[in-house]
Amino acid sequence: MELVSSLCNNGVIPASYVHPPEARPGNLIVPLGKSIPAIDLAGDRDQIQIIQAILKASEEYGFFQVINHGVSETLMDDTMDVIQEFHAMSAMDKEMECSKDPDGSCKLYTSSLGYLAENFHYWRDAVAHPCHPLEECLKFWPQKPIRYREVIGAYSIELRKLSSRILEMICEGLGLETGYFSSALSENPKILVNHYPPCPDPSLTLGLSKHQDPSIITLVLQGHIQGLQVLKDDQWIGVQPLPHAFVVNIGYLLQIISNGKLKGAEHRVVTNTEDARTTISYFVYPSSECLIIPAKILANQQNPPLYKGCKFSDFLTVYLSKAADKEAVEEYLKF
Ligand SMILES: O=C(O)CCC(=O)C(=O)O
Ligand SMILES: [Fe+2]
């Protein structure tokens, strides 16, 4: 598998990256989602109003952005610099830096983890690795760029704090007991660094196909290049890059736990001809044995459970094998 960033494409997309007409992005210029709320976590509003805003956005869009979230802007800038430097390295260096774990916990790949089985590929290189507990994971991370471990380590700690804080607010908003998400449900977070090189013809391919994240929630640092789009009422809307904001999206698992009250929104990434786009996603994942089931308080006689419970590892197997086909996954999960 050759990395997209190493393809010498002379202005032409290799045939294996050209999507069939029905899978192409269609209209690349979509309205920017000014209505996707940017929620100020440190503003004048009191905690109850902030929680209400988070819940409303999670019900309507499954997406919101957070600003004034407490993560240092310097750390966010350093993180962006380090991941861009990583992807600017040679393919051989990247390969070497991602193969320090004999068990393969740090993965470098192109398109998706299902590359070999795919009918066509996506215009993305990715690095994925676990990030908690830090001391156990960090020793298998890249050591080049020289600051990778230091910066991404600090970033992972801050993102764990921020995601826990957001989940605690969601917990309160849903009426769940304090700490509902704080142990097994968020035990196994992962970092995913996405890199979408400039693409000769963005109308023929996608950076990432339409998907819902298989997480509880995901926090994305998307930098200043547009590309992320959210499906809302059958329309694609762009997630406007806001300086030093995090994009938060509700994952499939939280949709199940909230018994459909919160929406795991579908999203995708389009490419552009000019700029490489590098983003970093922090996925809150449960331990593999953890049971994912609608919370008792949200599934009752008035609101019958919409989903049957399953282990996270079983969910993931179905999710990956159905190549994120929403209907097929829902069929499996449905009562
Ligand atoms: O790169 C982005 O903007 C979004 C990435 C994403 O959706 C993902 O990592 O699941
Ligand atoms: Fe995603």
Short mmCIF file of C-alpha atoms and ligand atoms in Angstrom, two decimals:
data_model
loop_
_atom_site.label_atom_id
_atom_site.label_comp_id
_atom_site.label_asym_id
_atom_site.label_seq_id
_atom_site.Cartn_x
_atom_site.Cartn_y
_atom_site.Cartn_z
CA MET A 1 0.00 0.00 0.00
CA GLU A 2 1.41 3.32 -1.06
CA LEU A 3 0.62 6.40 1.02
CA VAL A 4 -1.51 8.98 -0.78
CA SER A 5 1.03 11.62 0.17
CA SER A 6 3.71 9.68 -1.76
CA LEU A 7 1.68 9.19 -4.93
CA CYS A 8 3.29 11.01 -7.76
CA ASN A 9 0.04 11.88 -9.49
CA ASN A 10 1.00 14.49 -12.10
CA GLY A 11 -2.39 16.07 -11.71
CA VAL A 12 -4.22 12.78 -12.23
CA ILE A 13 -6.02 10.68 -9.63
CA PRO A 14 -5.03 7.01 -9.74
CA ALA A 15 -7.99 4.94 -10.92
CA SER A 16 -8.31 3.13 -7.58
CA TYR A 17 -9.12 6.48 -5.90
CA VAL A 18 -11.80 7.47 -8.42
CA HIS A 19 -15.19 6.78 -6.91
CA PRO A 20 -18.16 5.57 -8.97
CA PRO A 21 -20.51 8.47 -9.85
CA GLU A 22 -23.06 7.66 -7.13
CA ALA A 23 -20.35 7.74 -4.43
CA ARG A 24 -18.77 11.03 -5.48
CA PRO A 25 -19.14 14.07 -3.26
CA GLY A 26 -21.50 15.96 -5.58
CA ASN A 27 -21.68 19.60 -4.69
CA LEU A 28 -18.32 20.46 -3.12
CA ILE A 29 -19.35 23.95 -2.11
CA VAL A 30 -21.89 23.51 0.63
CA PRO A 31 -23.24 26.13 3.04
CA LEU A 32 -21.08 26.58 6.10
CA GLY A 33 -22.89 25.35 9.16
CA LYS A 34 -23.09 28.66 10.97
CA SER A 35 -25.99 27.14 12.84
CA ILE A 36 -23.85 24.31 14.24
CA PRO A 37 -23.46 25.86 17.67
CA ALA A 38 -20.12 27.07 19.00
CA ILE A 39 -20.53 26.70 22.72
CA ASP A 40 -18.47 28.89 25.03
CA LEU A 41 -17.49 26.75 28.02
CA ALA A 42 -16.27 29.73 30.04
CA GLY A 43 -18.70 32.47 29.08
CA ASP A 44 -21.31 34.33 31.08
CA ARG A 45 -23.84 31.57 30.89
CA ASP A 46 -24.22 29.39 33.92
CA GLN A 47 -23.52 25.69 33.89
CA ILE A 48 -27.17 24.76 33.38
CA GLN A 49 -27.42 26.89 30.24
CA ILE A 50 -24.21 25.41 28.87
CA ILE A 51 -25.53 21.90 29.47
CA GLN A 52 -28.80 22.81 27.76
CA ALA A 53 -26.91 24.15 24.74
CA ILE A 54 -24.81 20.96 24.52
CA LEU A 55 -27.89 18.75 24.74
CA LYS A 56 -29.81 20.76 22.16
CA ALA A 57 -26.91 20.64 19.67
CA SER A 58 -26.43 16.92 20.33
CA GLU A 59 -30.09 16.24 19.67
CA GLU A 60 -30.37 18.43 16.56
CA TYR A 61 -27.02 17.96 14.86
CA GLY A 62 -24.97 15.45 16.79
CA PHE A 63 -22.28 18.11 16.37
CA PHE A 64 -21.13 21.27 18.10
CA GLN A 65 -17.91 23.19 18.60
CA VAL A 66 -16.45 24.27 21.92
CA ILE A 67 -14.48 27.45 22.54
CA ASN A 68 -12.86 28.71 25.75
CA HIS A 69 -12.49 25.07 26.69
CA GLY A 70 -9.39 25.42 28.84
CA VAL A 71 -6.88 23.62 26.58
CA SER A 72 -3.90 25.88 26.01
CA GLU A 73 -3.70 27.46 22.55
CA THR A 74 0.05 26.92 22.55
CA LEU A 75 -0.47 23.20 23.07
CA MET A 76 -3.04 23.13 20.27
CA ASP A 77 -0.65 24.96 17.93
CA ASP A 78 2.25 22.70 18.90
CA THR A 79 0.06 19.66 18.25
CA MET A 80 -0.88 20.92 14.80
CA ASP A 81 2.80 21.64 14.03
CA VAL A 82 3.94 18.19 15.16
CA ILE A 83 1.32 16.28 13.18
CA GLN A 84 2.03 18.32 10.06
CA GLU A 85 5.76 17.67 10.50
CA PHE A 86 5.02 13.97 10.89
CA HIS A 87 3.17 13.79 7.62
CA ALA A 88 5.86 15.79 5.86
CA MET A 89 8.42 13.03 6.60
CA SER A 90 9.35 10.42 4.04
CA ALA A 91 7.13 7.35 3.72
CA MET A 92 10.01 5.21 5.00
CA ASP A 93 10.44 7.32 8.13
CA LYS A 94 6.72 7.28 8.81
CA GLU A 95 6.63 3.52 8.38
CA MET A 96 9.57 3.07 10.74
CA GLU A 97 8.21 5.42 13.40
CA CYS A 98 4.88 3.56 13.43
CA SER A 99 6.29 0.06 13.79
CA LYS A 100 7.78 0.20 17.27
CA ASP A 101 5.13 -2.05 18.78
CA PRO A 102 5.48 -5.73 17.79
CA ASP A 103 1.75 -6.04 18.48
CA GLY A 104 1.00 -3.26 16.00
CA SER A 105 -0.83 -0.87 18.34
CA CYS A 106 0.39 2.09 16.29
CA LYS A 107 -1.01 1.91 12.78
CA LEU A 108 -0.05 3.85 9.68
CA TYR A 109 -2.38 3.37 6.75
CA THR A 110 -3.91 4.93 3.70
CA SER A 111 -7.61 5.33 2.99
CA SER A 112 -9.08 3.07 5.68
CA LEU A 113 -8.15 0.02 7.74
CA GLY A 114 -10.06 -2.02 5.18
CA TYR A 115 -7.77 -0.92 2.31
CA LEU A 116 -7.35 -4.35 0.79
CA ALA A 117 -11.07 -5.11 0.74
CA GLU A 118 -12.20 -1.73 -0.56
CA ASN A 119 -13.62 -1.24 -4.04
CA PHE A 120 -12.07 2.22 -4.17
CA HIS A 121 -9.88 4.22 -1.84
CA TYR A 122 -10.10 7.46 0.07
CA TRP A 123 -7.71 10.37 -0.24
CA ARG A 124 -6.28 10.13 3.26
CA ASP A 125 -3.24 8.92 5.16
CA ALA A 126 -3.74 8.13 8.82
CA VAL A 127 -1.89 7.24 11.99
CA ALA A 128 -3.87 5.70 14.83
CA HIS A 129 -2.75 4.68 18.29
CA PRO A 130 -4.13 4.28 21.81
CA CYS A 131 -3.31 7.04 24.28
CA HIS A 132 -4.32 5.83 27.73
CA PRO A 133 -2.80 4.90 30.13
CA LEU A 134 -0.17 7.16 28.69
CA GLU A 135 2.89 5.46 30.15
CA GLU A 136 1.88 2.13 28.59
CA CYS A 137 1.12 3.54 25.13
CA LEU A 138 3.67 6.28 24.68
CA LYS A 139 6.64 3.94 24.31
CA PHE A 140 5.22 2.68 21.01
CA TRP A 141 4.53 6.09 19.50
CA PRO A 142 6.71 7.79 16.88
CA GLN A 143 9.90 9.45 18.13
CA LYS A 144 10.18 11.58 15.05
CA PRO A 145 9.40 14.48 14.89
CA ILE A 146 11.46 14.73 18.03
CA ARG A 147 8.62 16.33 20.02
CA TYR A 148 5.90 13.86 18.98
CA ARG A 149 5.71 11.99 22.29
CA GLU A 150 6.02 15.06 24.48
CA VAL A 151 3.44 17.13 22.61
CA ILE A 152 0.92 14.41 21.73
CA GLY A 153 1.30 13.02 25.27
CA ALA A 154 0.40 16.40 26.78
CA TYR A 155 -2.39 16.79 24.23
CA SER A 156 -3.86 13.36 25.12
CA ILE A 157 -3.95 14.26 28.81
CA GLU A 158 -5.72 17.55 28.13
CA LEU A 159 -8.19 15.92 25.75
CA ARG A 160 -8.99 13.25 28.29
CA LYS A 161 -9.81 16.00 30.80
CA LEU A 162 -11.87 17.99 28.31
CA SER A 163 -13.78 14.99 27.00
CA SER A 164 -14.54 13.88 30.58
CA ARG A 165 -15.81 17.34 31.38
CA ILE A 166 -18.08 17.39 28.33
CA LEU A 167 -19.32 13.88 29.08
CA GLU A 168 -20.06 14.87 32.66
CA MET A 169 -22.22 17.71 31.35
CA ILE A 170 -23.99 15.37 28.91
CA CYS A 171 -24.51 12.97 31.81
CA GLU A 172 -26.17 15.68 33.85
CA GLY A 173 -28.23 16.83 30.87
CA LEU A 174 -29.52 13.30 30.26
CA GLY A 175 -30.26 12.78 33.93
CA LEU A 176 -27.72 9.97 34.31
CA GLU A 177 -25.83 9.43 37.51
CA THR A 178 -22.57 11.34 37.94
CA GLY A 179 -19.63 9.45 36.54
CA TYR A 180 -21.75 7.29 34.21
CA PHE A 181 -19.11 7.57 31.47
CA SER A 182 -16.05 7.92 33.62
CA SER A 183 -14.79 4.33 33.92
CA ALA A 184 -15.22 1.41 31.49
CA LEU A 185 -17.08 3.52 28.92
CA SER A 186 -14.12 5.84 28.42
CA GLU A 187 -11.25 3.54 29.32
CA ASN A 188 -9.72 3.09 25.90
CA PRO A 189 -9.36 6.42 24.06
CA LYS A 190 -7.53 6.61 20.75
CA ILE A 191 -5.74 9.28 18.79
CA LEU A 192 -6.16 9.39 15.02
CA VAL A 193 -4.11 11.76 12.91
CA ASN A 194 -5.69 12.33 9.49
CA HIS A 195 -3.82 13.81 6.59
CA TYR A 196 -5.56 14.73 3.34
CA PRO A 197 -3.03 15.91 0.73
CA PRO A 198 -4.15 18.35 -1.96
CA CYS A 199 -6.13 16.40 -4.54
CA PRO A 200 -6.00 17.00 -8.31
CA ASP A 201 -9.78 16.58 -8.67
CA PRO A 202 -11.84 16.71 -5.46
CA SER A 203 -15.03 15.99 -7.38
CA LEU A 204 -13.95 12.40 -8.06
CA THR A 205 -13.01 11.22 -4.59
CA LEU A 206 -13.48 11.78 -0.86
CA GLY A 207 -11.08 12.12 2.07
CA LEU A 208 -13.43 10.12 4.25
CA SER A 209 -16.74 8.54 3.31
CA LYS A 210 -20.01 9.26 5.05
CA HIS A 211 -19.78 7.68 8.49
CA GLN A 212 -20.80 7.83 12.12
CA ASP A 213 -17.95 7.45 14.59
CA PRO A 214 -17.98 4.17 16.53
CA SER A 215 -17.17 6.14 19.70
CA ILE A 216 -18.94 7.66 22.70
CA ILE A 217 -17.87 11.13 21.59
CA THR A 218 -15.07 12.39 19.34
CA LEU A 219 -13.15 15.65 19.68
CA VAL A 220 -11.54 16.92 16.46
CA LEU A 221 -8.94 19.62 16.06
CA GLN A 222 -9.47 20.53 12.42
CA GLY A 223 -7.08 23.46 11.90
CA HIS A 224 -8.09 26.22 9.51
CA ILE A 225 -8.76 24.29 6.28
CA GLN A 226 -12.36 23.42 5.46
CA GLY A 227 -13.32 19.89 4.53
CA LEU A 228 -15.49 18.37 7.26
CA GLN A 229 -19.20 18.18 6.39
CA VAL A 230 -22.19 17.05 8.43
CA LEU A 231 -25.40 15.55 7.10
CA LYS A 232 -28.42 17.37 8.48
CA ASP A 233 -31.91 16.78 7.06
CA ASP A 234 -30.37 15.20 3.94
CA GLN A 235 -28.19 18.25 3.27
CA TRP A 236 -24.44 18.47 3.66
CA ILE A 237 -23.28 21.42 5.69
CA GLY A 238 -19.67 22.45 6.25
CA VAL A 239 -18.20 22.67 9.73
CA GLN A 240 -16.67 26.10 9.79
CA PRO A 241 -13.08 26.14 11.04
CA LEU A 242 -12.98 28.36 14.13
CA PRO A 243 -9.62 29.32 15.59
CA HIS A 244 -8.65 27.14 18.54
CA ALA A 245 -12.02 25.44 18.75
CA PHE A 246 -12.66 21.73 19.07
CA VAL A 247 -15.34 20.05 17.01
CA VAL A 248 -17.28 17.62 19.18
CA ASN A 249 -19.44 14.94 17.70
CA ILE A 250 -21.72 12.38 19.24
CA GLY A 251 -20.69 8.84 18.37
CA TYR A 252 -22.81 5.82 17.65
CA LEU A 253 -22.31 4.46 21.15
CA LEU A 254 -23.77 7.52 22.81
CA GLN A 255 -26.71 7.32 20.43
CA ILE A 256 -27.33 3.81 21.75
CA ILE A 257 -26.75 4.71 25.41
CA SER A 258 -29.07 7.72 25.15
CA ASN A 259 -31.65 5.44 23.48
CA GLY A 260 -31.69 7.58 20.37
CA LYS A 261 -32.11 10.90 22.21
CA LEU A 262 -28.70 12.12 21.06
CA LYS A 263 -27.75 11.74 17.45
CA GLY A 264 -24.59 10.11 16.14
CA ALA A 265 -24.47 12.37 13.10
CA GLU A 266 -23.16 11.25 9.75
CA HIS A 267 -20.22 13.21 8.42
CA ARG A 268 -17.60 13.03 5.67
CA VAL A 269 -14.48 14.84 4.50
CA VAL A 270 -14.01 16.41 1.07
CA THR A 271 -10.62 17.32 -0.36
CA ASN A 272 -9.40 20.44 -2.13
CA THR A 273 -6.84 21.17 -4.82
CA GLU A 274 -4.76 23.72 -2.90
CA ASP A 275 -4.05 22.77 0.67
CA ALA A 276 -3.14 19.70 2.60
CA ARG A 277 -5.50 19.30 5.53
CA THR A 278 -4.23 17.66 8.71
CA THR A 279 -6.59 16.96 11.61
CA ILE A 280 -6.41 15.05 14.86
CA SER A 281 -9.35 13.13 16.29
CA TYR A 282 -9.59 11.99 19.91
CA PHE A 283 -12.06 9.13 20.19
CA VAL A 284 -13.55 8.22 23.55
CA TYR A 285 -13.80 4.42 23.36
CA PRO A 286 -14.87 1.88 25.98
CA SER A 287 -12.96 -1.22 27.02
CA SER A 288 -13.66 -4.06 24.62
CA GLU A 289 -15.72 -6.06 27.16
CA CYS A 290 -17.89 -3.10 28.08
CA LEU A 291 -21.61 -3.57 27.50
CA ILE A 292 -23.19 -0.88 25.33
CA ILE A 293 -26.85 -0.66 26.17
CA PRO A 294 -29.50 2.08 26.48
CA ALA A 295 -29.31 3.63 29.95
CA LYS A 296 -32.12 2.28 32.15
CA ILE A 297 -33.42 5.71 32.97
CA LEU A 298 -33.81 6.51 29.24
CA ALA A 299 -35.36 3.23 28.19
CA ASN A 300 -38.66 2.55 29.90
CA GLN A 301 -42.34 1.99 29.17
CA GLN A 302 -42.81 5.41 27.63
CA ASN A 303 -39.58 5.11 25.65
CA PRO A 304 -39.04 1.45 24.86
CA PRO A 305 -35.40 0.52 24.24
CA LEU A 306 -34.52 1.00 20.59
CA TYR A 307 -31.35 -1.05 20.72
CA LYS A 308 -30.34 -4.34 22.23
CA GLY A 309 -27.16 -4.40 24.22
CA CYS A 310 -23.88 -5.70 22.87
CA LYS A 311 -20.26 -5.81 23.87
CA PHE A 312 -18.17 -3.01 22.44
CA SER A 313 -15.88 -5.52 20.71
CA ASP A 314 -18.90 -7.13 18.98
CA PHE A 315 -20.21 -3.74 17.96
CA LEU A 316 -16.86 -2.87 16.46
CA THR A 317 -16.66 -6.12 14.51
CA VAL A 318 -20.08 -5.48 12.96
CA TYR A 319 -19.32 -1.81 12.36
CA LEU A 320 -16.06 -2.58 10.58
CA SER A 321 -17.36 -5.54 8.60
CA LYS A 322 -20.35 -3.57 7.33
CA ALA A 323 -17.95 -0.83 6.23
CA ALA A 324 -19.95 1.70 8.23
CA ASP A 325 -23.15 0.91 6.33
CA LYS A 326 -25.63 2.66 8.62
CA GLU A 327 -28.66 0.54 7.74
CA ALA A 328 -26.80 -2.73 8.17
CA VAL A 329 -25.39 -1.69 11.55
CA GLU A 330 -28.80 -0.46 12.73
CA GLU A 331 -30.33 -3.77 11.66
CA TYR A 332 -27.87 -5.61 13.89
CA LEU A 333 -28.44 -3.30 16.86
CA LYS A 334 -32.21 -3.02 16.63
CA PHE A 335 -34.51 -4.88 18.94
O1 LIG B 1 -10.72 15.11 9.50
C1 LIG B 1 -11.82 15.49 9.92
O2 LIG B 1 -12.22 16.65 9.84
C2 LIG B 1 -12.78 14.51 10.54
C3 LIG B 1 -12.20 13.17 10.80
C4 LIG B 1 -13.21 12.14 11.19
O3 LIG B 1 -14.37 12.23 10.91
C5 LIG B 1 -12.76 10.96 11.92
O4 LIG B 1 -11.55 10.87 12.23
O5 LIG B 1 -13.60 10.11 12.25
FE FE B 2 -15.54 10.79 12.06
#
